[in-house]
Amino acid sequence: MDDDVSLVPLGGLAVEEGTDAGVVLAIGERPVTVGRETGCELRLTDTSSSRRHFRVLPDSSGRLQLEDLGSANGTYVNGQRVKKVVLQPGDVIGIGQTTLRFLSEAELVDALRQRTMRVTERDPLTQTCSRRLFDMRLRTEITLNARSGGTVSVALVEVDAIASIVQQHGERGLERVLQAVGLGLVGFLRENDLLARFDDTAFAVLIVDPSPNTAYLVAERMCAGVEGLRVDVAGQPVPLTASVGLVSEKGRRDLTIEALLERASTELDRARDAGGNCVSRWVHPAIREPVPAVSSDLRGTVVGVDRRNK
């Protein structure tokens, strides 16, 4: 796939039936390819779809048109097999065992708040959202905020002293800790926030809110909440704390997933370097707010590390 530049949405695709039901993808001014191949903007797990099944792209008048890419089983719009067609809101697209619906921009926003919360693809260990679906949702949030210049906030959360946990309790003990932390983090989030397994030891959280300070409070809640979790491994309590790296970016046309996650990773490293059990954050200068006071009942012993101006 080319450099991931998210643009202003013109519409969207919602998977309504099939193995990927619940996935919603925004479509901007760049072509979006749907299929099984790595690199497709909407990558399907439906084995009856082609590797590159169809694409959607704007025509000269700005309308979105669907173009079949020589798929083996064909692309159907409202029951009719098509090679190329201009899409209208509500059009039903059928490929293999998958049914999608084309959404207007307004329908897209509504669908995001409803359908992407029905996680259909989970990390097998922690039962949180898969990294693939997280990246798709994050890409969509970036696209939606490109026009308004709204806030996109992402946090990376990692349990402190991983090596010590493995040394004392083994890999199975670490798995038990990650399961407990994943379950606990869900309870610290709001309805529209999204939690996913980021890598072997870290979680990623998309915090959906226009205020960077609200994102900061959510991050502090997660940090304090992990410290309050009680986890037993083989009858032995495992004391836990976590480091959190938070970034709140201003929506813009050239913002990419890679840049956002790289900055969040940098903040996570800074939280670890500060001794752990804290939040380190970066906020885009254009959306800075006064640093919020964090109540003692929320923070516990968490020490906030505010790095907004780097």
mmCIF file of C-alpha atoms in Angstrom:
data_model
loop_
_atom_site.group_PDB
_atom_site.id
_atom_site.type_symbol
_atom_site.label_atom_id
_atom_site.label_comp_id
_atom_site.label_asym_id
_atom_site.label_seq_id
_atom_site.Cartn_x
_atom_site.Cartn_y
_atom_site.Cartn_z
ATOM 1 C CA MET A 1 0.000 0.000 0.000
ATOM 2 C CA ASP A 2 1.187 3.544 -0.698
ATOM 3 C CA ASP A 3 1.941 6.052 2.061
ATOM 4 C CA ASP A 4 -1.071 6.060 4.351
ATOM 5 C CA VAL A 5 -2.515 9.550 3.920
ATOM 6 C CA SER A 6 -6.058 9.858 5.214
ATOM 7 C CA LEU A 7 -8.347 12.311 3.469
ATOM 8 C CA VAL A 8 -11.763 13.886 3.937
ATOM 9 C CA PRO A 9 -14.476 11.183 3.761
ATOM 10 C CA LEU A 10 -16.860 11.077 0.820
ATOM 11 C CA GLY A 11 -18.700 8.012 2.062
ATOM 12 C CA GLY A 12 -18.058 4.626 3.580
ATOM 13 C CA LEU A 13 -18.430 0.867 3.376
ATOM 14 C CA ALA A 14 -20.033 -1.187 6.133
ATOM 15 C CA VAL A 15 -19.685 -4.974 6.170
ATOM 16 C CA GLU A 16 -23.124 -6.264 7.150
ATOM 17 C CA GLU A 17 -22.815 -10.016 6.549
ATOM 18 C CA GLY A 18 -19.880 -12.398 6.403
ATOM 19 C CA THR A 19 -16.822 -13.215 8.471
ATOM 20 C CA ASP A 20 -15.913 -9.518 8.767
ATOM 21 C CA ALA A 21 -19.369 -8.246 9.781
ATOM 22 C CA GLY A 22 -19.195 -5.048 11.814
ATOM 23 C CA VAL A 23 -16.221 -3.514 10.029
ATOM 24 C CA VAL A 24 -16.769 0.060 8.817
ATOM 25 C CA LEU A 25 -14.314 1.905 6.560
ATOM 26 C CA ALA A 26 -14.299 5.566 5.525
ATOM 27 C CA ILE A 27 -13.570 6.421 1.887
ATOM 28 C CA GLY A 28 -11.770 9.641 1.017
ATOM 29 C CA GLU A 29 -10.316 11.011 -2.193
ATOM 30 C CA ARG A 30 -7.892 8.122 -2.646
ATOM 31 C CA PRO A 31 -8.960 4.768 -4.128
ATOM 32 C CA VAL A 32 -9.919 2.094 -1.601
ATOM 33 C CA THR A 33 -9.326 -1.546 -2.548
ATOM 34 C CA VAL A 34 -11.342 -4.413 -1.066
ATOM 35 C CA GLY A 35 -10.081 -8.000 -1.045
ATOM 36 C CA ARG A 36 -8.017 -10.623 0.785
ATOM 37 C CA GLU A 37 -4.574 -9.350 -0.166
ATOM 38 C CA THR A 38 -2.291 -7.689 2.357
ATOM 39 C CA GLY A 39 -2.303 -3.998 1.538
ATOM 40 C CA CYS A 40 -6.015 -3.735 0.741
ATOM 41 C CA GLU A 41 -7.565 -0.862 2.673
ATOM 42 C CA LEU A 42 -10.465 -3.193 3.492
ATOM 43 C CA ARG A 43 -8.863 -6.607 3.903
ATOM 44 C CA LEU A 44 -11.396 -9.423 4.085
ATOM 45 C CA THR A 45 -11.074 -12.893 5.568
ATOM 46 C CA ASP A 46 -13.782 -14.269 3.258
ATOM 47 C CA THR A 47 -11.988 -16.963 1.221
ATOM 48 C CA SER A 48 -14.554 -16.703 -1.589
ATOM 49 C CA SER A 49 -13.503 -13.115 -2.304
ATOM 50 C CA SER A 50 -10.576 -12.394 -4.607
ATOM 51 C CA ARG A 51 -7.229 -11.075 -3.425
ATOM 52 C CA ARG A 52 -8.056 -7.703 -5.018
ATOM 53 C CA HIS A 53 -11.791 -7.900 -5.605
ATOM 54 C CA PHE A 54 -12.961 -4.345 -6.278
ATOM 55 C CA ARG A 55 -12.035 -0.769 -5.624
ATOM 56 C CA VAL A 56 -13.952 2.432 -4.957
ATOM 57 C CA LEU A 57 -12.654 5.761 -6.229
ATOM 58 C CA PRO A 58 -14.045 9.212 -7.045
ATOM 59 C CA ASP A 59 -14.884 10.046 -10.655
ATOM 60 C CA SER A 60 -14.278 13.429 -12.303
ATOM 61 C CA SER A 61 -17.403 14.888 -10.665
ATOM 62 C CA GLY A 62 -16.485 13.684 -7.172
ATOM 63 C CA ARG A 63 -18.999 10.828 -7.076
ATOM 64 C CA LEU A 64 -17.730 7.499 -5.795
ATOM 65 C CA GLN A 65 -17.732 4.668 -8.300
ATOM 66 C CA LEU A 66 -17.115 0.966 -7.834
ATOM 67 C CA GLU A 67 -14.861 -0.902 -10.259
ATOM 68 C CA ASP A 68 -14.533 -4.689 -10.296
ATOM 69 C CA LEU A 69 -10.870 -5.743 -10.559
ATOM 70 C CA GLY A 70 -11.401 -8.912 -12.573
ATOM 71 C CA SER A 71 -12.638 -10.926 -9.600
ATOM 72 C CA ALA A 72 -13.289 -14.635 -10.045
ATOM 73 C CA ASN A 73 -16.794 -14.644 -8.551
ATOM 74 C CA GLY A 74 -17.886 -11.169 -9.602
ATOM 75 C CA THR A 75 -19.152 -8.075 -7.807
ATOM 76 C CA TYR A 76 -22.887 -7.512 -7.387
ATOM 77 C CA VAL A 77 -24.605 -4.203 -6.638
ATOM 78 C CA ASN A 78 -28.265 -4.499 -5.646
ATOM 79 C CA GLY A 79 -28.285 -8.016 -7.090
ATOM 80 C CA GLN A 80 -26.830 -7.113 -10.497
ATOM 81 C CA ARG A 81 -23.332 -8.146 -11.554
ATOM 82 C CA VAL A 82 -21.327 -5.049 -12.455
ATOM 83 C CA LYS A 83 -17.970 -4.051 -13.882
ATOM 84 C CA LYS A 84 -18.210 -0.354 -13.033
ATOM 85 C CA VAL A 85 -21.008 1.659 -11.429
ATOM 86 C CA VAL A 86 -21.539 4.952 -9.583
ATOM 87 C CA LEU A 87 -22.549 4.172 -6.009
ATOM 88 C CA GLN A 88 -25.588 5.633 -4.264
ATOM 89 C CA PRO A 89 -26.158 5.675 -0.479
ATOM 90 C CA GLY A 90 -27.830 2.438 0.556
ATOM 91 C CA ASP A 91 -26.471 0.360 -2.338
ATOM 92 C CA VAL A 92 -25.899 -3.264 -1.302
ATOM 93 C CA ILE A 93 -22.656 -4.811 -2.568
ATOM 94 C CA GLY A 94 -22.219 -8.574 -2.669
ATOM 95 C CA ILE A 95 -18.911 -10.411 -3.108
ATOM 96 C CA GLY A 96 -18.494 -14.082 -2.241
ATOM 97 C CA GLN A 97 -20.082 -14.663 1.162
ATOM 98 C CA THR A 98 -19.769 -11.002 2.171
ATOM 99 C CA THR A 99 -22.417 -8.280 1.987
ATOM 100 C CA LEU A 100 -21.475 -4.617 2.263
ATOM 101 C CA ARG A 101 -23.528 -1.431 2.219
ATOM 102 C CA PHE A 102 -22.411 1.878 0.752
ATOM 103 C CA LEU A 103 -22.948 4.740 3.218
ATOM 104 C CA SER A 104 -23.239 8.483 2.840
ATOM 105 C CA GLU A 105 -20.930 10.590 5.010
ATOM 106 C CA ALA A 106 -23.702 11.148 7.589
ATOM 107 C CA GLU A 107 -24.550 7.445 7.656
ATOM 108 C CA LEU A 108 -20.862 6.650 8.005
ATOM 109 C CA VAL A 109 -20.502 8.682 11.198
ATOM 110 C CA ASP A 110 -23.570 7.021 12.708
ATOM 111 C CA ALA A 111 -22.424 3.542 11.692
ATOM 112 C CA LEU A 112 -19.002 4.050 13.248
ATOM 113 C CA ARG A 113 -20.490 4.742 16.630
ATOM 114 C CA GLN A 114 -22.600 1.605 16.468
ATOM 115 C CA ARG A 115 -21.085 -1.121 14.347
ATOM 116 C CA THR A 116 -17.387 -0.926 15.103
ATOM 117 C CA MET A 117 -18.161 -1.468 18.770
ATOM 118 C CA ARG A 118 -19.414 -4.954 17.884
ATOM 119 C CA VAL A 119 -15.976 -6.478 17.800
ATOM 120 C CA THR A 120 -16.008 -9.493 15.485
ATOM 121 C CA GLU A 121 -12.273 -10.173 15.420
ATOM 122 C CA ARG A 122 -10.571 -10.571 18.780
ATOM 123 C CA ASP A 123 -7.117 -11.260 20.103
ATOM 124 C CA PRO A 124 -7.323 -14.912 21.217
ATOM 125 C CA LEU A 125 -5.487 -14.376 24.518
ATOM 126 C CA THR A 126 -6.973 -11.151 25.873
ATOM 127 C CA GLN A 127 -10.278 -11.107 23.942
ATOM 128 C CA THR A 128 -9.681 -7.450 23.120
ATOM 129 C CA CYS A 129 -10.027 -6.096 19.583
ATOM 130 C CA SER A 130 -7.513 -7.376 17.037
ATOM 131 C CA ARG A 131 -4.756 -5.091 15.794
ATOM 132 C CA ARG A 132 -6.168 -5.260 12.257
ATOM 133 C CA LEU A 133 -9.567 -3.908 13.262
ATOM 134 C CA PHE A 134 -7.960 -1.317 15.532
ATOM 135 C CA ASP A 135 -5.887 0.044 12.648
ATOM 136 C CA MET A 136 -8.971 0.237 10.425
ATOM 137 C CA ARG A 137 -10.955 2.104 13.076
ATOM 138 C CA LEU A 138 -8.032 4.459 13.737
ATOM 139 C CA ARG A 139 -7.672 5.166 10.021
ATOM 140 C CA THR A 140 -11.355 6.038 9.879
ATOM 141 C CA GLU A 141 -11.142 8.368 12.896
ATOM 142 C CA ILE A 142 -8.212 10.175 11.283
ATOM 143 C CA THR A 143 -10.186 10.556 8.070
ATOM 144 C CA LEU A 144 -13.288 11.843 9.860
ATOM 145 C CA ASN A 145 -11.262 14.497 11.691
ATOM 146 C CA ALA A 146 -9.301 15.646 8.629
ATOM 147 C CA ARG A 147 -11.906 18.235 7.640
ATOM 148 C CA SER A 148 -12.767 19.615 11.075
ATOM 149 C CA GLY A 149 -9.275 19.572 12.532
ATOM 150 C CA GLY A 150 -10.679 17.631 15.472
ATOM 151 C CA THR A 151 -8.700 15.657 18.017
ATOM 152 C CA VAL A 152 -7.439 12.100 17.526
ATOM 153 C CA SER A 153 -6.112 10.567 20.757
ATOM 154 C CA VAL A 154 -4.313 7.234 21.092
ATOM 155 C CA ALA A 155 -2.767 5.661 24.181
ATOM 156 C CA LEU A 156 -0.371 2.731 24.479
ATOM 157 C CA VAL A 157 -0.514 0.875 27.800
ATOM 158 C CA GLU A 158 2.082 -1.620 29.005
ATOM 159 C CA VAL A 159 2.433 -3.407 32.329
ATOM 160 C CA ASP A 160 5.629 -2.434 34.155
ATOM 161 C CA ALA A 161 8.351 -4.925 35.116
ATOM 162 C CA ILE A 162 7.428 -7.517 32.485
ATOM 163 C CA ALA A 163 10.800 -9.262 32.830
ATOM 164 C CA SER A 164 10.321 -9.639 36.585
ATOM 165 C CA ILE A 165 6.850 -11.126 36.109
ATOM 166 C CA VAL A 166 8.209 -13.685 33.636
ATOM 167 C CA GLN A 167 11.136 -14.517 35.920
ATOM 168 C CA GLN A 168 8.882 -15.142 38.917
ATOM 169 C CA HIS A 169 5.806 -16.634 37.267
ATOM 170 C CA GLY A 170 6.866 -17.782 33.799
ATOM 171 C CA GLU A 171 5.233 -17.128 30.440
ATOM 172 C CA ARG A 172 1.946 -18.617 31.644
ATOM 173 C CA GLY A 173 1.948 -16.165 34.506
ATOM 174 C CA LEU A 174 2.476 -13.284 32.084
ATOM 175 C CA GLU A 175 -0.434 -14.523 29.982
ATOM 176 C CA ARG A 176 -2.639 -14.526 33.073
ATOM 177 C CA VAL A 177 -1.584 -10.959 33.837
ATOM 178 C CA LEU A 178 -2.309 -9.784 30.279
ATOM 179 C CA GLN A 179 -5.743 -11.415 30.362
ATOM 180 C CA ALA A 180 -6.591 -9.681 33.629
ATOM 181 C CA VAL A 181 -5.269 -6.308 32.486
ATOM 182 C CA GLY A 182 -7.153 -6.538 29.185
ATOM 183 C CA LEU A 183 -10.384 -7.256 31.021
ATOM 184 C CA GLY A 184 -9.716 -4.497 33.536
ATOM 185 C CA LEU A 185 -8.916 -1.860 30.926
ATOM 186 C CA VAL A 186 -12.281 -2.389 29.230
ATOM 187 C CA GLY A 187 -13.981 -1.218 32.398
ATOM 188 C CA PHE A 188 -11.929 1.988 32.494
ATOM 189 C CA LEU A 189 -13.078 3.154 29.043
ATOM 190 C CA ARG A 190 -16.179 4.855 27.665
ATOM 191 C CA GLU A 191 -18.670 3.388 25.210
ATOM 192 C CA ASN A 192 -17.015 4.790 22.068
ATOM 193 C CA ASP A 193 -13.406 4.105 23.084
ATOM 194 C CA LEU A 194 -11.718 1.051 21.575
ATOM 195 C CA LEU A 195 -9.201 -1.286 23.231
ATOM 196 C CA ALA A 196 -6.934 -3.628 21.259
ATOM 197 C CA ARG A 197 -3.927 -5.874 21.727
ATOM 198 C CA PHE A 198 -1.093 -3.817 20.222
ATOM 199 C CA ASP A 199 1.799 -6.273 20.434
ATOM 200 C CA ASP A 200 3.069 -9.052 22.707
ATOM 201 C CA THR A 201 2.961 -6.966 25.894
ATOM 202 C CA ALA A 202 1.141 -3.697 25.134
ATOM 203 C CA PHE A 203 -2.430 -2.564 24.547
ATOM 204 C CA ALA A 204 -3.618 0.271 22.308
ATOM 205 C CA VAL A 205 -6.584 2.487 23.121
ATOM 206 C CA LEU A 206 -8.422 4.832 20.767
ATOM 207 C CA ILE A 207 -9.953 7.554 22.946
ATOM 208 C CA VAL A 208 -12.802 9.217 21.071
ATOM 209 C CA ASP A 209 -13.236 12.724 22.463
ATOM 210 C CA PRO A 210 -12.661 16.275 21.151
ATOM 211 C CA SER A 211 -10.818 17.299 24.327
ATOM 212 C CA PRO A 212 -7.156 16.320 24.876
ATOM 213 C CA ASN A 213 -7.728 16.783 28.602
ATOM 214 C CA THR A 214 -10.513 14.207 28.602
ATOM 215 C CA ALA A 215 -8.140 11.796 26.880
ATOM 216 C CA TYR A 216 -5.576 12.569 29.587
ATOM 217 C CA LEU A 217 -8.082 11.781 32.338
ATOM 218 C CA VAL A 218 -8.994 8.504 30.641
ATOM 219 C CA ALA A 219 -5.292 7.626 30.429
ATOM 220 C CA GLU A 220 -4.799 8.459 34.111
ATOM 221 C CA ARG A 221 -7.841 6.339 34.971
ATOM 222 C CA MET A 222 -6.316 3.379 33.143
ATOM 223 C CA CYS A 223 -2.959 3.858 34.845
ATOM 224 C CA ALA A 224 -4.482 4.084 38.310
ATOM 225 C CA GLY A 225 -6.890 1.258 37.526
ATOM 226 C CA VAL A 226 -4.136 -1.192 36.608
ATOM 227 C CA GLU A 227 -2.455 -0.470 39.930
ATOM 228 C CA GLY A 228 -5.715 -1.334 41.657
ATOM 229 C CA LEU A 229 -6.148 -4.691 39.920
ATOM 230 C CA ARG A 230 -5.683 -7.832 41.973
ATOM 231 C CA VAL A 231 -4.173 -10.678 39.999
ATOM 232 C CA ASP A 232 -3.190 -14.021 41.487
ATOM 233 C CA VAL A 233 -0.922 -16.501 39.714
ATOM 234 C CA ALA A 234 -0.735 -19.954 41.293
ATOM 235 C CA GLY A 235 -2.107 -18.453 44.489
ATOM 236 C CA GLN A 236 0.505 -15.705 44.600
ATOM 237 C CA PRO A 237 -0.590 -12.056 44.255
ATOM 238 C CA VAL A 238 1.159 -10.132 41.480
ATOM 239 C CA PRO A 239 1.472 -6.387 42.182
ATOM 240 C CA LEU A 240 0.863 -4.427 39.003
ATOM 241 C CA THR A 241 1.499 -0.956 37.661
ATOM 242 C CA ALA A 242 1.484 0.318 34.093
ATOM 243 C CA SER A 243 3.131 2.926 31.910
ATOM 244 C CA VAL A 244 0.971 4.884 29.474
ATOM 245 C CA GLY A 245 2.058 6.845 26.413
ATOM 246 C CA LEU A 246 -0.631 9.209 25.147
ATOM 247 C CA VAL A 247 -0.736 11.378 22.041
ATOM 248 C CA SER A 248 -3.485 13.830 21.076
ATOM 249 C CA GLU A 249 -3.094 14.966 17.482
ATOM 250 C CA LYS A 250 -4.929 17.572 15.437
ATOM 251 C CA GLY A 251 -6.820 16.029 12.541
ATOM 252 C CA ARG A 252 -5.300 16.970 9.205
ATOM 253 C CA ARG A 253 -4.956 15.565 5.711
ATOM 254 C CA ASP A 254 -1.348 14.382 6.060
ATOM 255 C CA LEU A 255 -1.734 12.624 9.425
ATOM 256 C CA THR A 256 -0.925 8.898 9.198
ATOM 257 C CA ILE A 257 -1.460 5.916 11.467
ATOM 258 C CA GLU A 258 2.266 5.214 11.453
ATOM 259 C CA ALA A 259 3.177 8.715 12.653
ATOM 260 C CA LEU A 260 0.512 8.657 15.359
ATOM 261 C CA LEU A 261 1.553 5.278 16.758
ATOM 262 C CA GLU A 262 5.256 6.128 16.559
ATOM 263 C CA ARG A 263 4.692 9.229 18.674
ATOM 264 C CA ALA A 264 2.602 7.226 21.154
ATOM 265 C CA SER A 265 5.437 4.669 21.368
ATOM 266 C CA THR A 266 7.885 7.470 22.122
ATOM 267 C CA GLU A 267 5.672 8.686 24.961
ATOM 268 C CA LEU A 268 5.385 5.130 26.296
ATOM 269 C CA ASP A 269 9.192 4.933 26.392
ATOM 270 C CA ARG A 270 9.297 8.222 28.299
ATOM 271 C CA ALA A 271 6.786 6.951 30.841
ATOM 272 C CA ARG A 272 8.951 3.867 31.390
ATOM 273 C CA ASP A 273 12.089 6.014 31.694
ATOM 274 C CA ALA A 274 10.326 8.114 34.341
ATOM 275 C CA GLY A 275 10.005 4.991 36.483
ATOM 276 C CA GLY A 276 6.682 3.639 35.248
ATOM 277 C CA ASN A 277 3.271 3.914 36.899
ATOM 278 C CA CYS A 278 2.631 7.191 35.078
ATOM 279 C CA VAL A 279 1.277 8.827 31.941
ATOM 280 C CA SER A 280 3.497 10.663 29.479
ATOM 281 C CA ARG A 281 1.646 12.619 26.832
ATOM 282 C CA TRP A 282 2.159 14.827 23.800
ATOM 283 C CA VAL A 283 -0.471 17.274 22.550
ATOM 284 C CA HIS A 284 -0.387 19.092 19.223
ATOM 285 C CA PRO A 285 0.251 22.808 19.935
ATOM 286 C CA ALA A 286 -2.930 23.887 18.111
ATOM 287 C CA ILE A 287 -5.204 21.972 20.499
ATOM 288 C CA ARG A 288 -3.456 22.491 23.842
ATOM 289 C CA GLU A 289 -5.578 23.092 26.910
ATOM 290 C CA PRO A 290 -4.606 23.977 30.489
ATOM 291 C CA VAL A 291 -3.288 20.907 32.287
ATOM 292 C CA PRO A 292 -6.235 19.341 34.141
ATOM 293 C CA ALA A 293 -6.240 18.750 37.868
ATOM 294 C CA VAL A 294 -6.586 15.021 38.464
ATOM 295 C CA SER A 295 -8.610 14.083 41.524
ATOM 296 C CA SER A 296 -6.954 11.907 44.143
ATOM 297 C CA ASP A 297 -9.664 9.255 43.948
ATOM 298 C CA LEU A 298 -8.915 8.837 40.235
ATOM 299 C CA ARG A 299 -5.141 8.901 40.329
ATOM 300 C CA GLY A 300 -4.235 7.047 43.493
ATOM 301 C CA THR A 301 -0.426 7.141 43.511
ATOM 302 C CA VAL A 302 -0.060 7.748 39.786
ATOM 303 C CA VAL A 303 2.449 10.416 38.814
ATOM 304 C CA GLY A 304 1.547 12.267 35.618
ATOM 305 C CA VAL A 305 4.340 13.228 33.226
ATOM 306 C CA ASP A 306 3.080 16.010 30.970
ATOM 307 C CA ARG A 307 5.154 16.315 27.792
ATOM 308 C CA ARG A 308 2.826 18.384 25.639
ATOM 309 C CA ASN A 309 5.326 20.781 24.149
ATOM 310 C CA LYS A 310 7.978 18.500 22.669
#
